[in-house]
Tab-separated table of C-alpha atoms and ligand atoms in Angstrom:
chain	number	residue	atom	x	y	z
A	759	MET	CA	23.717	16.676	-1.529
A	760	HIS	CA	20.138	17.804	-2.235
A	761	ALA	CA	17.048	16.499	-0.483
A	762	ALA	CA	13.375	17.190	0.141
A	763	VAL	CA	13.065	18.712	3.605
A	764	VAL	CA	9.888	19.063	5.707
A	765	HIS	CA	10.173	21.955	8.166
A	766	ALA	CA	6.589	22.054	9.453
A	767	TYR	CA	3.962	19.304	9.602
A	768	GLY	CA	1.335	19.794	6.914
A	769	GLU	CA	3.609	21.807	4.603
A	770	ALA	CA	5.089	20.467	1.364
A	771	PRO	CA	8.816	19.725	1.593
A	772	ARG	CA	11.373	22.127	0.082
A	773	TYR	CA	14.299	21.121	-2.110
A	774	GLU	CA	17.430	22.063	-0.146
A	775	SER	CA	21.123	21.323	0.325
A	776	LEU	CA	22.031	19.070	3.235
A	777	PRO	CA	25.306	17.520	4.425
A	778	ASP	CA	25.952	14.083	2.906
A	779	PRO	CA	24.803	11.197	5.136
A	780	GLU	CA	27.434	9.194	7.008
A	781	ALA	CA	27.202	5.412	7.207
A	782	ALA	CA	26.969	3.940	10.721
A	783	PRO	CA	28.413	0.431	11.268
A	784	GLY	CA	26.371	-2.028	9.176
A	785	GLU	CA	25.084	0.692	6.801
A	786	VAL	CA	25.972	1.624	3.240
A	787	ILE	CA	25.445	4.904	1.409
A	788	VAL	CA	23.051	4.450	-1.482
A	789	ASP	CA	22.638	6.826	-4.452
A	790	VAL	CA	18.853	7.097	-4.700
A	791	VAL	CA	17.461	6.457	-8.195
A	792	ALA	CA	13.704	6.626	-7.491
A	793	ALA	CA	11.482	7.080	-4.418
A	794	GLY	CA	7.684	6.668	-4.262
A	795	LEU	CA	5.366	9.184	-2.632
A	796	HIS	CA	3.156	6.661	-0.783
A	797	PRO	CA	0.331	7.526	1.654
A	798	LEU	CA	2.678	6.393	4.459
A	799	VAL	CA	5.238	9.009	3.351
A	800	ARG	CA	2.604	11.757	3.368
A	801	SER	CA	1.273	10.581	6.714
A	802	VAL	CA	4.708	10.636	8.397
A	803	ALA	CA	5.457	14.033	6.810
A	804	SER	CA	2.183	15.363	8.214
A	805	GLY	CA	3.013	14.151	11.731
A	806	ARG	CA	-0.184	12.075	11.834
A	807	HIS	CA	1.261	8.573	11.387
A	808	TYR	CA	1.356	6.359	14.450
A	809	THR	CA	5.128	5.980	14.040
A	810	SER	CA	5.744	9.786	13.901
A	811	ASP	CA	8.209	10.884	16.597
A	812	GLY	CA	7.609	14.656	16.400
A	813	ALA	CA	11.172	15.464	15.278
A	814	LEU	CA	11.586	18.171	12.611
A	815	PRO	CA	13.019	18.953	10.112
A	816	LEU	CA	12.804	15.575	8.370
A	817	VAL	CA	13.614	14.132	4.965
A	818	PRO	CA	10.472	12.265	3.844
A	819	GLY	CA	10.483	8.911	2.090
A	820	PHE	CA	10.103	5.345	3.298
A	821	ASP	CA	11.656	3.297	0.512
A	822	GLY	CA	13.142	3.457	-2.946
A	823	VAL	CA	15.477	2.042	-5.515
A	824	GLY	CA	19.141	2.988	-5.299
A	825	ARG	CA	22.639	2.116	-6.407
A	826	THR	CA	25.119	0.788	-3.865
A	827	PRO	CA	28.837	1.744	-3.973
A	828	ASP	CA	29.623	-1.452	-5.953
A	829	GLY	CA	27.065	-0.499	-8.630
A	830	THR	CA	24.289	-2.912	-7.567
A	831	LEU	CA	20.748	-1.692	-8.212
A	832	ALA	CA	18.692	-2.529	-5.122
A	833	TYR	CA	15.346	-1.894	-3.468
A	834	PHE	CA	15.504	-0.643	0.123
A	835	ALA	CA	12.863	0.056	2.769
A	836	GLY	CA	12.719	1.668	6.182
A	837	ARG	CA	13.944	4.998	7.506
A	838	SER	CA	16.288	5.820	10.356
A	839	GLY	CA	15.452	8.923	12.388
A	840	GLY	CA	14.934	11.977	10.205
A	841	ASN	CA	16.543	10.522	7.080
A	842	GLY	CA	14.227	9.241	4.378
A	843	SER	CA	14.679	8.273	0.756
A	844	MET	CA	13.729	11.603	-0.889
A	845	ALA	CA	17.356	12.657	-1.141
A	846	GLU	CA	20.254	12.173	-3.521
A	847	ARG	CA	21.909	9.858	-1.015
A	848	VAL	CA	20.741	7.925	2.043
A	849	ALA	CA	22.368	5.614	4.599
A	850	VAL	CA	20.680	2.209	4.510
A	851	PRO	CA	21.273	-0.854	6.740
A	852	GLU	CA	22.898	-3.537	4.578
A	853	ARG	CA	20.238	-6.054	5.647
A	854	ALA	CA	17.527	-3.728	4.226
A	855	LEU	CA	18.944	-3.884	0.676
A	856	VAL	CA	17.305	-6.266	-1.786
A	857	PRO	CA	19.257	-6.495	-5.085
A	858	LEU	CA	16.954	-6.272	-8.098
A	859	PRO	CA	16.877	-8.903	-10.830
A	860	ASP	CA	18.066	-7.607	-14.206
A	861	GLY	CA	15.634	-5.820	-16.465
A	862	LEU	CA	13.279	-4.273	-13.896
A	863	ASP	CA	12.275	-0.629	-14.286
A	864	PRO	CA	13.413	1.262	-11.128
A	865	VAL	CA	10.450	3.672	-11.388
A	866	ALA	CA	7.925	0.825	-11.473
A	867	VAL	CA	9.656	-0.927	-8.573
A	868	ALA	CA	9.725	2.278	-6.485
A	869	ALA	CA	6.027	2.800	-7.240
A	870	LEU	CA	4.749	-0.690	-6.582
A	871	MET	CA	6.744	-2.265	-3.756
A	872	ASN	CA	4.984	-0.459	-0.891
A	873	PRO	CA	1.442	-1.029	-2.191
A	874	ALA	CA	2.310	-4.569	-3.275
A	875	MET	CA	3.744	-5.379	0.165
A	876	SER	CA	0.511	-4.270	1.789
A	877	ALA	CA	-1.429	-6.674	-0.404
A	878	TRP	CA	1.078	-9.541	-0.146
A	879	LEU	CA	1.128	-9.469	3.659
A	880	ALA	CA	-2.639	-9.040	3.889
A	881	LEU	CA	-3.407	-11.893	1.496
A	882	ARG	CA	-0.669	-14.354	2.438
A	883	ASP	CA	0.148	-13.714	6.061
A	884	ARG	CA	-2.937	-12.170	7.615
A	885	ALA	CA	-5.691	-13.781	5.530
A	886	GLY	CA	-3.834	-17.006	4.755
A	887	LEU	CA	-5.444	-17.022	1.289
A	888	ARG	CA	-5.617	-20.468	-0.292
A	889	ALA	CA	-5.878	-21.195	-4.010
A	890	GLY	CA	-9.501	-21.499	-5.043
A	891	GLU	CA	-10.830	-19.026	-2.458
A	892	SER	CA	-12.565	-15.775	-3.357
A	893	VAL	CA	-11.573	-12.224	-2.421
A	894	LEU	CA	-13.303	-8.846	-2.190
A	895	VAL	CA	-10.969	-5.820	-2.343
A	896	LEU	CA	-12.412	-2.601	-0.857
A	897	GLY	CA	-10.515	0.408	-2.247
A	898	ALA	CA	-9.369	-1.541	-5.302
A	899	THR	CA	-8.938	1.620	-7.382
A	900	GLY	CA	-5.927	2.823	-5.356
A	901	SER	CA	-2.327	1.759	-5.921
A	902	ALA	CA	-2.515	-0.825	-3.141
A	903	GLY	CA	-5.956	-2.106	-4.126
A	904	ARG	CA	-4.743	-2.625	-7.696
A	905	MET	CA	-1.908	-4.746	-6.305
A	906	ALA	CA	-4.326	-6.717	-4.119
A	907	VAL	CA	-6.418	-7.574	-7.186
A	908	GLN	CA	-3.357	-8.730	-9.134
A	909	LEU	CA	-1.713	-10.606	-6.266
A	910	ALA	CA	-4.946	-12.347	-5.266
A	911	ARG	CA	-5.067	-13.653	-8.818
A	912	HIS	CA	-1.371	-14.567	-8.698
A	913	LEU	CA	-1.983	-16.542	-5.477
A	914	GLY	CA	-4.714	-18.563	-7.153
A	915	ALA	CA	-7.911	-16.831	-6.065
A	916	ALA	CA	-10.848	-18.331	-7.931
A	917	GLU	CA	-12.751	-15.041	-7.912
A	918	VAL	CA	-11.742	-11.445	-7.277
A	919	VAL	CA	-14.349	-8.724	-6.755
A	920	ALA	CA	-13.042	-5.144	-6.902
A	921	ALA	CA	-14.841	-2.265	-5.169
A	922	GLY	CA	-13.887	1.406	-5.516
A	923	ARG	CA	-15.236	4.903	-6.092
A	924	ASP	CA	-13.563	6.211	-9.233
A	925	ALA	CA	-15.521	4.866	-12.212
A	926	ASP	CA	-12.673	5.093	-14.747
A	927	ALA	CA	-10.169	3.387	-12.449
A	928	LEU	CA	-12.751	0.750	-11.507
A	929	GLY	CA	-13.450	0.001	-15.160
A	930	ARG	CA	-9.767	-0.720	-15.787
A	931	LEU	CA	-9.544	-3.384	-13.068
A	932	THR	CA	-11.103	-6.194	-15.065
A	933	ALA	CA	-8.095	-6.009	-17.402
A	934	ILE	CA	-5.737	-6.798	-14.500
A	935	GLY	CA	-7.636	-9.595	-12.790
A	936	ALA	CA	-10.997	-8.516	-11.358
A	937	ASP	CA	-13.983	-10.709	-12.255
A	938	ARG	CA	-16.579	-8.166	-11.122
A	939	THR	CA	-16.634	-4.590	-9.892
A	940	VAL	CA	-18.784	-2.732	-7.361
A	941	SER	CA	-19.088	1.054	-7.156
A	942	LEU	CA	-18.416	2.500	-3.701
A	943	SER	CA	-19.803	5.856	-4.804
A	944	ALA	CA	-23.360	4.476	-5.136
A	945	PRO	CA	-26.062	5.487	-2.597
A	946	ASP	CA	-26.049	3.327	0.560
A	947	ASP	CA	-28.904	0.995	-0.466
A	948	ASP	CA	-27.488	0.441	-3.954
A	949	LEU	CA	-24.005	-0.190	-2.568
A	950	THR	CA	-25.323	-2.755	-0.089
A	951	ALA	CA	-27.315	-4.544	-2.773
A	952	ALA	CA	-24.363	-4.543	-5.180
A	953	VAL	CA	-21.952	-6.002	-2.596
A	954	ALA	CA	-24.496	-8.666	-1.627
A	955	LYS	CA	-24.981	-9.623	-5.269
A	956	ALA	CA	-21.304	-9.605	-6.282
A	957	ALA	CA	-19.542	-10.948	-3.213
A	958	ALA	CA	-21.962	-12.581	-0.710
A	959	ASP	CA	-19.898	-15.735	-0.224
A	960	VAL	CA	-16.327	-14.410	-0.374
A	961	ASP	CA	-13.736	-15.978	1.901
A	962	VAL	CA	-11.524	-12.916	2.334
A	963	VAL	CA	-12.008	-9.144	2.367
A	964	VAL	CA	-8.928	-6.928	1.916
A	965	ASP	CA	-10.081	-3.550	3.202
A	966	TYR	CA	-8.223	-0.335	2.347
A	967	VAL	CA	-11.131	2.002	3.165
A	968	TRP	CA	-12.714	1.192	6.583
A	969	GLY	CA	-15.304	3.826	7.647
A	970	ARG	CA	-18.796	3.972	6.132
A	971	PRO	CA	-18.160	1.839	3.004
A	972	ALA	CA	-16.758	-0.941	5.216
A	973	GLU	CA	-19.817	-0.754	7.499
A	974	LEU	CA	-22.125	-1.062	4.494
A	975	ALA	CA	-20.136	-3.889	2.909
A	976	LEU	CA	-19.997	-5.759	6.219
A	977	ALA	CA	-23.763	-5.436	6.668
A	978	ALA	CA	-24.311	-6.644	3.103
A	979	LEU	CA	-22.008	-9.673	3.370
A	980	THR	CA	-23.186	-10.794	6.786
A	981	SER	CA	-26.819	-10.652	5.667
A	982	ALA	CA	-26.400	-12.322	2.298
A	983	ARG	CA	-24.128	-15.306	2.985
A	984	ARG	CA	-25.590	-18.645	2.010
A	985	ASP	CA	-23.628	-20.410	4.779
A	986	SER	CA	-23.426	-18.044	7.740
A	987	ALA	CA	-20.941	-20.326	9.553
A	988	HIS	CA	-18.479	-20.245	6.669
A	989	PRO	CA	-15.543	-18.085	7.910
A	990	LEU	CA	-15.186	-14.570	6.498
A	991	ARG	CA	-11.623	-13.286	7.083
A	992	TRP	CA	-11.713	-9.481	7.020
A	993	VAL	CA	-8.242	-7.902	6.815
A	994	HIS	CA	-8.107	-4.166	7.516
A	995	VAL	CA	-5.110	-2.528	5.807
A	996	GLY	CA	-6.024	1.139	5.258
A	997	ALA	CA	-8.576	3.687	6.428
A	998	THR	CA	-9.023	6.109	3.550
A	999	ALA	CA	-12.773	6.468	4.210
A	1000	GLY	CA	-12.505	6.941	7.976
A	1001	PRO	CA	-10.659	5.763	11.098
A	1002	THR	CA	-13.592	4.069	12.854
A	1003	ILE	CA	-16.584	1.838	12.177
A	1004	THR	CA	-19.677	0.998	14.181
A	1005	LEU	CA	-19.792	-2.765	14.675
A	1006	PRO	CA	-23.256	-4.109	15.573
A	1007	ALA	CA	-22.907	-6.882	18.191
A	1008	ALA	CA	-25.231	-9.201	16.289
A	1009	THR	CA	-22.847	-9.200	13.325
A	1010	LEU	CA	-20.370	-11.235	15.374
A	1011	ARG	CA	-23.031	-13.762	16.375
A	1012	LYS	CA	-24.867	-14.242	13.133
A	1013	THR	CA	-21.809	-14.947	10.967
A	1014	ALA	CA	-18.298	-16.324	11.407
A	1015	VAL	CA	-16.568	-13.014	10.586
A	1016	GLU	CA	-13.012	-12.615	11.881
A	1017	PHE	CA	-11.251	-9.230	11.894
A	1018	ARG	CA	-7.513	-8.888	11.465
A	1019	GLY	CA	-5.223	-5.943	10.712
A	1020	SER	CA	-2.098	-5.827	8.590
A	1021	GLY	CA	0.683	-3.270	8.896
A	1022	LEU	CA	3.756	-2.108	10.782
A	1023	GLY	CA	3.289	-3.733	14.181
A	1024	SER	CA	0.908	-6.574	13.358
A	1025	VAL	CA	3.483	-8.245	11.098
A	1026	ALA	CA	6.860	-9.065	12.691
A	1027	PRO	CA	9.854	-7.111	11.278
A	1028	ASP	CA	11.655	-10.337	10.283
A	1029	ARG	CA	8.621	-11.455	8.327
A	1030	MET	CA	8.410	-8.040	6.612
A	1031	ASP	CA	12.051	-8.364	5.507
A	1032	ALA	CA	11.428	-11.880	4.185
A	1033	ALA	CA	8.262	-10.777	2.395
A	1034	LEU	CA	10.144	-7.965	0.620
A	1035	ARG	CA	12.568	-10.539	-0.774
A	1036	GLU	CA	9.720	-12.826	-1.833
A	1037	LEU	CA	8.045	-9.971	-3.662
A	1038	VAL	CA	11.195	-8.808	-5.441
A	1039	ALA	CA	11.842	-12.403	-6.519
A	1040	LEU	CA	8.411	-12.722	-8.118
A	1041	LEU	CA	8.463	-9.332	-9.895
A	1042	PRO	CA	10.047	-10.574	-13.153
A	1043	SER	CA	7.353	-13.242	-13.625
A	1044	ALA	CA	4.262	-11.788	-11.909
A	1045	GLY	CA	3.703	-9.014	-14.458
A	1046	LEU	CA	2.354	-6.610	-11.832
A	1047	HIS	CA	1.135	-3.422	-13.420
A	1048	ALA	CA	1.615	-0.116	-11.577
A	1049	ALA	CA	0.331	3.220	-12.860
A	1050	THR	CA	3.092	5.775	-12.297
A	1051	ALA	CA	3.901	9.443	-12.772
A	1052	THR	CA	7.350	10.927	-12.249
A	1053	ALA	CA	8.770	14.301	-11.226
A	1054	PRO	CA	12.329	15.459	-10.582
A	1055	LEU	CA	13.126	15.658	-6.856
A	1056	SER	CA	14.027	19.323	-7.426
A	1057	ASP	CA	10.314	19.869	-8.193
A	1058	VAL	CA	9.102	18.170	-4.978
A	1059	GLN	CA	7.389	21.238	-3.508
A	1060	ARG	CA	5.087	21.594	-6.534
A	1061	ALA	CA	4.660	17.875	-7.234
A	1062	TRP	CA	3.761	17.020	-3.599
A	1063	ASP	CA	0.170	18.297	-3.889
A	1064	ALA	CA	-0.393	17.755	-7.628
A	1065	GLU	CA	-3.607	15.832	-8.432
A	1066	LEU	CA	-3.126	12.484	-10.187
A	1067	PRO	CA	-5.644	9.974	-11.559
A	1068	SER	CA	-6.834	7.298	-9.059
A	1069	GLY	CA	-4.286	4.566	-8.501
A	1070	THR	CA	-1.369	6.514	-10.001
A	1071	ARG	CA	1.725	6.655	-7.802
A	1072	LEU	CA	4.109	9.617	-8.017
A	1073	VAL	CA	7.784	8.674	-8.080
A	1074	LEU	CA	10.446	11.321	-7.399
A	1075	LEU	CA	13.740	11.164	-9.267
A	1076	PRO	CA	16.828	12.729	-7.593
B	1099	NAP	N1	-1.063	-1.287	6.524
B	1099	NAP	C1	-0.211	-1.320	5.518
B	1099	NAP	O1	0.720	-2.117	5.493
B	1099	NAP	C2	-0.398	-0.369	4.375
B	1099	NAP	C3	0.516	-0.346	3.313
B	1099	NAP	C4	0.238	0.474	2.201
B	1099	NAP	C5	-0.885	1.304	2.229
B	1099	NAP	N2	-1.695	1.306	3.320
B	1099	NAP	C6	-2.870	2.170	3.394
B	1099	NAP	O2	-3.817	1.699	2.459
B	1099	NAP	C7	-4.578	2.799	1.977
B	1099	NAP	C8	-4.576	2.794	0.453
B	1099	NAP	O3	-3.237	2.975	-0.004
B	1099	NAP	P1	-2.947	3.269	-1.545
B	1099	NAP	O4	-1.499	3.192	-1.729
B	1099	NAP	O5	-3.823	2.432	-2.385
B	1099	NAP	O6	-3.446	4.788	-1.653
B	1099	NAP	P2	-4.026	5.519	-2.943
B	1099	NAP	O7	-3.353	5.029	-4.166
B	1099	NAP	O8	-3.965	6.968	-2.607
B	1099	NAP	O9	-5.561	5.048	-3.042
B	1099	NAP	C9	-6.520	5.498	-2.122
B	1099	NAP	C10	-7.731	4.591	-2.242
B	1099	NAP	O10	-8.675	4.959	-1.233
B	1099	NAP	C11	-9.926	5.243	-1.849
B	1099	NAP	N3	-10.634	6.255	-1.084
B	1099	NAP	C12	-10.160	7.448	-0.651
B	1099	NAP	N4	-11.111	8.076	0.064
B	1099	NAP	C13	-12.201	7.267	0.068
B	1099	NAP	C14	-13.505	7.363	0.628
B	1099	NAP	N5	-13.864	8.435	1.354
B	1099	NAP	N6	-14.372	6.348	0.405
B	1099	NAP	C15	-14.013	5.261	-0.322
B	1099	NAP	N7	-12.788	5.110	-0.866
B	1099	NAP	C16	-11.893	6.111	-0.660
B	1099	NAP	C17	-9.582	5.698	-3.253
B	1099	NAP	O11	-10.723	5.533	-4.063
B	1099	NAP	P3	-10.928	6.221	-5.507
B	1099	NAP	O12	-9.560	6.296	-6.141
B	1099	NAP	O13	-11.830	5.286	-6.205
B	1099	NAP	O14	-11.500	7.560	-5.256
B	1099	NAP	C18	-8.460	4.723	-3.578
B	1099	NAP	O15	-8.984	3.468	-3.912
B	1099	NAP	C19	-3.968	4.048	2.611
B	1099	NAP	O16	-4.721	4.358	3.772
B	1099	NAP	C20	-2.585	3.596	3.003
B	1099	NAP	O17	-2.062	4.352	4.073
B	1099	NAP	C21	-1.490	0.479	4.378
């Protein structure tokens, strides 16, 4: 079979021939139809992800849509050892297969499941969002942020405020559920004032950026709240703007802010599996919109570093 193969951390994978995978007990061989190039995939392929085990070469890819030997089209997630989904075939534990309802586009599913899962777990499990509450999404212009906007709405949020850098991508978010937008590319003082004006009393923050924009947004919210004792549940999901923040001690005393994280490790594996099934089940009715671009897997080396518009997810097709 053919696969994308990473030989050195930091280098784009090459399209190469590899022996076909063999199924261990409890696994099935899946013909891969589509696999998304998510930040997690890049991070593991660069050796920087906290789950990286240092073993090379590796086939990148965390999830995808594939066809099982009986012809079922299914979503699958997870990787075992060096074998990821950016290959013509992959061995997948049977319990990790989620059959897709009829009529779904495999490219859209491969693009959106990883970002949608991040938002679903953050909103439902880690924030415990209740209908009627309000949400601020930091990094709303990315693939995951777009899903957080749409899923917050789906879960009954009364108000969704979307914050991001890219002006074009930000402008498109009102069409998919955002009530208001805030530019994260504004100067510090303007950004702080805009967050305070648009989102002072939100119940939940879903934070894909961390770093400086999170510091500024936190300062703005904790200064502007009308009821400082009203809980503010801040769920950190990604760190695209930086891995650390400075947290002034007084922030924790002057407001009821609570920090939580959401990701591999803070959500139990059983719950992740269940959440994948919940998400697949709601796809036909939720109308989630993912911006996608595709490339043949044979073109992976070139496509890996190609620039795409904000929030567009590349999907590789074996
Ligand atoms: N914990 C989890 O379960 C989980 C799951 C999925 C993803 N994630 C993480 O969540 C993050 C977003 O994922 P994604 O799929 O949305 O990625 P993406 O589509 O590549 O989007 C990246 C987002 O980060 C923003 N961004 C990048 N650098 C920034 C900076 N310096 N300041 C402010 N914003 C910045 C981008 O803003 P513009 O487009 O406006 O420039 C965009 O909104 C990644 O870190 C990813 O690893 C975590």
